[in-house]
Structures are given as structure tokens and as C-alpha cells.
Amino acid sequence: DCLHVDPAFLARLGVLTRDIRWIEEAEQMLLVYARLLQETSNGLFWHGYEMNAGRNGQPWARGNGWALLGLVDTIPTLDRAQRDTSRLREITQSLARGLERYQSSTGLWHTVVTEPGTYEESTLAVAVAYAFERAFDTGVLCREEFCACQQHARNAVLPLINDRGELQLVSEATPIGDLHNYATRQFGVYPWGQGMLLQMLAQEAQSL
């Protein structure tokens, strides 16, 4: 979630204040997090990293959603600041291909993306539905390559919105741990699910 929360804000702060330090900080956060957390074999992000132990946790679905959101919300601002975003675009494309590879036939993803024995959860699908569309519009991802994945995710999300506007199949807060820790989280209505859903729906409303 640090990738989602911090770099996009810092990049915009740098543009507004014309202070290059914030722009460089946003860029470096994305690059360093990707270097430490992104798996070269499939493009997915691990949940955590410890200096003396390396990567830990699992390739967690919602965590990959947050990484995706952070990348696609920050790169266009860095472009406006005339930064070289070619490496960040490669990171995003690698992540997108990994997500496409592991998407379930339902359009959702397993909460540990690479483990089909774990349950399917909705927040990564919402993140993909929003973030891929934003990436198409800003030229970060190719619509022709990833449109089917994005539409499949969106179509999976819509039936999970109940008559109170609540997104279902959202797992509770998930600390870094072993596989059992991820596979046994309970479901509920949480702001991290509702926030992603509002982004997706607001994006669709703007395109009407």
C-alpha cells in the first residue's frame, strides 16, 4: 500500500511546488520497491522485504493491486515533469503480464495470486479494472494487449456489489505471514475495497 499512497502524492507535490526533490523521491520509491519486491520470473510483487531475510510474505493479490495503482497514478505525473519513465513502464508492463497470466476464469484472482488453492478475492480485480483503463488512456499499457483482462476483471466485480453499494469478497487486513495466514482471512466490508470501487465507478461515470 506504500506504493499506492506515497509516490503519486509526492510526484504531484513536486510538480505543484516545482521542487525536484519530491519528484525524485517519488521516482526512487517506485524503482527501489520494484527492485526489492518484483519477481523477475512473473512480474508479480511480494508482500514484504526484510534487510536480513529478503522477500517475505506471499505474492498477495491486494498488494499487487496497490503496486499497480501506484505505478499508473504516478507515471503520468513524472511524464509531465519530463522524467524518463521508460524503466517504470517496463515494471508496469511486466506486472500487467503477470496478472493476466494468473487471472482466474471467473475474472478474479486468488488471494495469493500464484496459489490456486487459496480463495478468490475481489480487490485486485477492482484495481485492475480501474488501473488498466487509466494506463490505456495515458499510454502506459497497450489497450489491445490487456483489454480482455481488464474487461474480465470489471465484469467479475459488478455482480459483487450488493444493493447497499458494498463490495463483497473483500478480505480483512492481512499482515505479512505464511501461506496459511493469507488463506484464512475473513471477508467483510472495508474501506480498502470501497475506495478502489469508488475509483472504478467514478472513472466509468466520467466516460459516459
Short mmCIF file of C-alpha atoms in Angstrom, two decimals:
data_model
loop_
_atom_site.label_atom_id
_atom_site.label_comp_id
_atom_site.label_asym_id
_atom_site.label_seq_id
_atom_site.Cartn_x
_atom_site.Cartn_y
_atom_site.Cartn_z
CA ASP A 1 0.00 0.00 0.00
CA CYS A 2 3.01 2.34 0.38
CA LEU A 3 3.41 2.19 -3.40
CA HIS A 4 -0.19 3.37 -3.78
CA VAL A 5 -0.23 6.06 -1.11
CA ASP A 6 3.13 7.83 -1.33
CA PRO A 7 4.68 8.19 -4.82
CA ALA A 8 1.64 9.65 -6.61
CA PHE A 9 1.23 12.29 -3.90
CA LEU A 10 4.93 13.17 -3.83
CA ALA A 11 5.14 13.46 -7.61
CA ARG A 12 2.18 15.83 -7.73
CA LEU A 13 3.56 17.82 -4.82
CA GLY A 14 6.81 18.21 -6.71
CA VAL A 15 5.04 19.43 -9.84
CA LEU A 16 2.88 21.90 -7.88
CA THR A 17 5.77 23.30 -5.83
CA ARG A 18 8.34 22.96 -8.64
CA ASP A 19 10.56 21.19 -6.14
CA ILE A 20 12.54 18.46 -7.90
CA ARG A 21 13.30 16.71 -4.60
CA TRP A 22 9.73 15.38 -4.29
CA ILE A 23 9.64 14.23 -7.89
CA GLU A 24 12.91 12.37 -7.47
CA GLU A 25 11.69 10.82 -4.22
CA ALA A 26 8.52 9.54 -5.91
CA GLU A 27 10.53 8.07 -8.76
CA GLN A 28 13.06 6.41 -6.49
CA MET A 29 10.38 4.89 -4.26
CA LEU A 30 8.82 3.12 -7.23
CA LEU A 31 12.15 1.93 -8.57
CA VAL A 32 13.51 0.68 -5.24
CA TYR A 33 10.28 -1.05 -4.21
CA ALA A 34 10.20 -2.80 -7.59
CA ARG A 35 13.85 -3.85 -7.30
CA LEU A 36 13.23 -5.36 -3.87
CA LEU A 37 9.76 -6.84 -4.35
CA GLN A 38 9.12 -7.63 -8.01
CA GLU A 39 9.72 -11.23 -9.11
CA THR A 40 11.59 -11.34 -12.40
CA SER A 41 10.03 -14.66 -13.46
CA ASN A 42 6.41 -13.47 -13.45
CA GLY A 43 6.35 -9.73 -12.76
CA LEU A 44 4.39 -10.07 -9.52
CA PHE A 45 5.22 -8.18 -6.31
CA TRP A 46 5.91 -9.91 -3.00
CA HIS A 47 4.19 -8.51 0.07
CA GLY A 48 7.26 -7.59 2.11
CA TYR A 49 11.02 -7.36 2.39
CA GLU A 50 13.42 -7.51 5.33
CA MET A 51 17.02 -6.38 5.08
CA ASN A 52 18.48 -9.55 6.59
CA ALA A 53 15.96 -12.01 5.18
CA GLY A 54 14.98 -10.76 1.74
CA ARG A 55 11.46 -11.08 0.37
CA ASN A 56 8.81 -12.42 2.70
CA GLY A 57 5.09 -12.97 2.80
CA GLN A 58 3.49 -14.05 -0.47
CA PRO A 59 2.56 -12.61 -3.89
CA TRP A 60 -0.57 -11.18 -2.30
CA ALA A 61 -3.43 -10.10 -4.56
CA ARG A 62 -4.38 -6.79 -2.95
CA GLY A 63 -0.72 -5.87 -2.55
CA ASN A 64 -0.22 -6.30 -6.28
CA GLY A 65 -3.28 -4.11 -6.81
CA TRP A 66 -1.73 -1.37 -4.71
CA ALA A 67 1.56 -1.63 -6.61
CA LEU A 68 -0.33 -1.36 -9.90
CA LEU A 69 -2.32 1.67 -8.71
CA GLY A 70 0.81 3.42 -7.52
CA LEU A 71 2.58 2.91 -10.82
CA VAL A 72 -0.22 4.01 -13.12
CA ASP A 73 -1.14 7.02 -10.95
CA THR A 74 2.47 8.25 -10.71
CA ILE A 75 3.96 7.68 -14.15
CA PRO A 76 1.82 10.32 -15.94
CA THR A 77 2.87 12.95 -13.40
CA LEU A 78 6.52 12.02 -13.87
CA ASP A 79 5.99 12.31 -17.62
CA ARG A 80 4.67 15.84 -17.13
CA ALA A 81 7.80 16.59 -15.11
CA GLN A 82 9.84 15.38 -18.11
CA ARG A 83 11.36 12.44 -16.25
CA ASP A 84 12.49 9.30 -18.07
CA THR A 85 9.76 6.78 -17.19
CA SER A 86 10.88 4.00 -19.53
CA ARG A 87 12.01 1.71 -16.70
CA LEU A 88 8.79 2.30 -14.73
CA ARG A 89 6.77 1.46 -17.82
CA GLU A 90 8.69 -1.82 -18.15
CA ILE A 91 7.93 -2.61 -14.50
CA THR A 92 4.23 -1.90 -15.06
CA GLN A 93 4.07 -3.98 -18.23
CA SER A 94 5.78 -6.91 -16.51
CA LEU A 95 3.31 -6.72 -13.63
CA ALA A 96 0.36 -6.50 -16.02
CA ARG A 97 1.51 -9.58 -17.91
CA GLY A 98 1.90 -11.49 -14.67
CA LEU A 99 -1.59 -10.52 -13.59
CA GLU A 100 -3.02 -11.54 -16.94
CA ARG A 101 -1.25 -14.89 -16.67
CA TYR A 102 -2.75 -15.72 -13.27
CA GLN A 103 -6.27 -14.33 -13.71
CA SER A 104 -8.88 -16.95 -12.86
CA SER A 105 -11.57 -18.00 -15.30
CA THR A 106 -14.02 -16.05 -13.10
CA GLY A 107 -12.15 -12.79 -13.76
CA LEU A 108 -10.93 -12.60 -10.16
CA TRP A 109 -7.59 -13.56 -8.62
CA HIS A 110 -6.71 -15.90 -5.77
CA THR A 111 -5.68 -14.01 -2.65
CA VAL A 112 -2.22 -15.50 -3.10
CA VAL A 113 -2.03 -14.93 -6.81
CA THR A 114 0.13 -17.95 -7.62
CA GLU A 115 -1.71 -20.38 -5.33
CA PRO A 116 -5.00 -21.67 -6.83
CA GLY A 117 -5.77 -23.41 -3.53
CA THR A 118 -6.38 -20.04 -1.86
CA TYR A 119 -9.75 -18.34 -2.15
CA GLU A 120 -10.67 -15.74 -4.76
CA GLU A 121 -10.90 -12.15 -3.54
CA SER A 122 -12.28 -9.02 -5.21
CA THR A 123 -9.93 -6.12 -4.55
CA LEU A 124 -7.27 -6.94 -7.14
CA ALA A 125 -9.97 -7.22 -9.80
CA VAL A 126 -11.26 -3.75 -8.90
CA ALA A 127 -7.72 -2.36 -9.01
CA VAL A 128 -7.12 -3.92 -12.43
CA ALA A 129 -10.44 -2.66 -13.80
CA TYR A 130 -9.55 0.91 -12.81
CA ALA A 131 -5.79 0.94 -13.26
CA PHE A 132 -5.63 -0.79 -16.64
CA GLU A 133 -8.17 1.67 -18.06
CA ARG A 134 -6.15 4.60 -16.70
CA ALA A 135 -2.98 3.04 -18.12
CA PHE A 136 -4.64 2.70 -21.53
CA ASP A 137 -5.66 6.36 -21.52
CA THR A 138 -2.18 7.55 -20.54
CA GLY A 139 -0.25 5.23 -22.85
CA VAL A 140 1.37 3.21 -20.07
CA LEU A 141 -0.23 -0.04 -21.25
CA CYS A 142 -1.46 -1.16 -24.66
CA ARG A 143 -5.25 -1.45 -24.79
CA GLU A 144 -5.14 -4.17 -27.45
CA GLU A 145 -2.90 -6.37 -25.29
CA PHE A 146 -4.71 -6.04 -21.97
CA CYS A 147 -8.29 -5.04 -22.77
CA ALA A 148 -9.66 -8.58 -22.38
CA CYS A 149 -8.08 -8.94 -18.93
CA GLN A 150 -9.43 -5.55 -17.84
CA GLN A 151 -12.96 -6.27 -19.05
CA HIS A 152 -12.97 -9.72 -17.48
CA ALA A 153 -12.00 -8.18 -14.13
CA ARG A 154 -14.64 -5.45 -14.40
CA ASN A 155 -17.37 -7.94 -15.29
CA ALA A 156 -16.41 -10.06 -12.29
CA VAL A 157 -16.62 -7.10 -9.92
CA LEU A 158 -20.04 -5.71 -10.83
CA PRO A 159 -22.12 -8.68 -9.55
CA LEU A 160 -20.23 -8.45 -6.24
CA ILE A 161 -21.71 -5.02 -5.42
CA ASN A 162 -24.74 -5.54 -3.19
CA ASP A 163 -27.88 -3.38 -3.05
CA ARG A 164 -26.25 -1.15 -0.41
CA GLY A 165 -23.33 -0.39 -2.70
CA GLU A 166 -20.96 -2.60 -0.72
CA LEU A 167 -18.26 -4.62 -2.43
CA GLN A 168 -18.31 -8.27 -1.41
CA LEU A 169 -15.42 -10.76 -1.19
CA VAL A 170 -13.07 -8.22 0.39
CA SER A 171 -10.64 -9.81 2.80
CA GLU A 172 -9.81 -8.27 6.14
CA ALA A 173 -6.47 -6.62 6.96
CA THR A 174 -3.70 -9.04 6.07
CA PRO A 175 -0.34 -8.87 7.83
CA ILE A 176 2.77 -10.40 6.31
CA GLY A 177 2.97 -14.08 7.23
CA ASP A 178 3.00 -17.61 5.91
CA LEU A 179 0.64 -19.06 3.31
CA HIS A 180 -1.89 -20.16 5.96
CA ASN A 181 -2.11 -16.58 7.19
CA TYR A 182 -3.28 -15.35 3.78
CA ALA A 183 -5.56 -18.31 3.11
CA THR A 184 -7.60 -17.90 6.31
CA ARG A 185 -8.51 -14.19 6.33
CA GLN A 186 -12.19 -13.40 6.84
CA PHE A 187 -14.39 -11.34 4.49
CA GLY A 188 -16.20 -8.10 5.24
CA VAL A 189 -16.86 -4.54 4.04
CA TYR A 190 -13.70 -2.47 4.35
CA PRO A 191 -12.54 0.96 3.16
CA TRP A 192 -9.75 -0.53 1.05
CA GLY A 193 -12.38 -2.32 -1.01
CA GLN A 194 -14.84 0.57 -1.12
CA GLY A 195 -12.14 3.07 -2.05
CA MET A 196 -10.99 1.03 -5.04
CA LEU A 197 -14.62 0.50 -6.08
CA LEU A 198 -15.33 4.25 -5.96
CA GLN A 199 -12.32 4.91 -8.16
CA MET A 200 -13.56 2.40 -10.71
CA LEU A 201 -17.13 3.72 -10.71
CA ALA A 202 -16.06 7.38 -10.83
CA GLN A 203 -13.85 6.59 -13.81
CA GLU A 204 -16.78 4.96 -15.60
CA ALA A 205 -19.09 7.88 -14.79
CA GLN A 206 -16.60 10.33 -16.30
CA SER A 207 -16.55 8.39 -19.54
CA LEU A 208 -20.34 8.49 -20.01
#
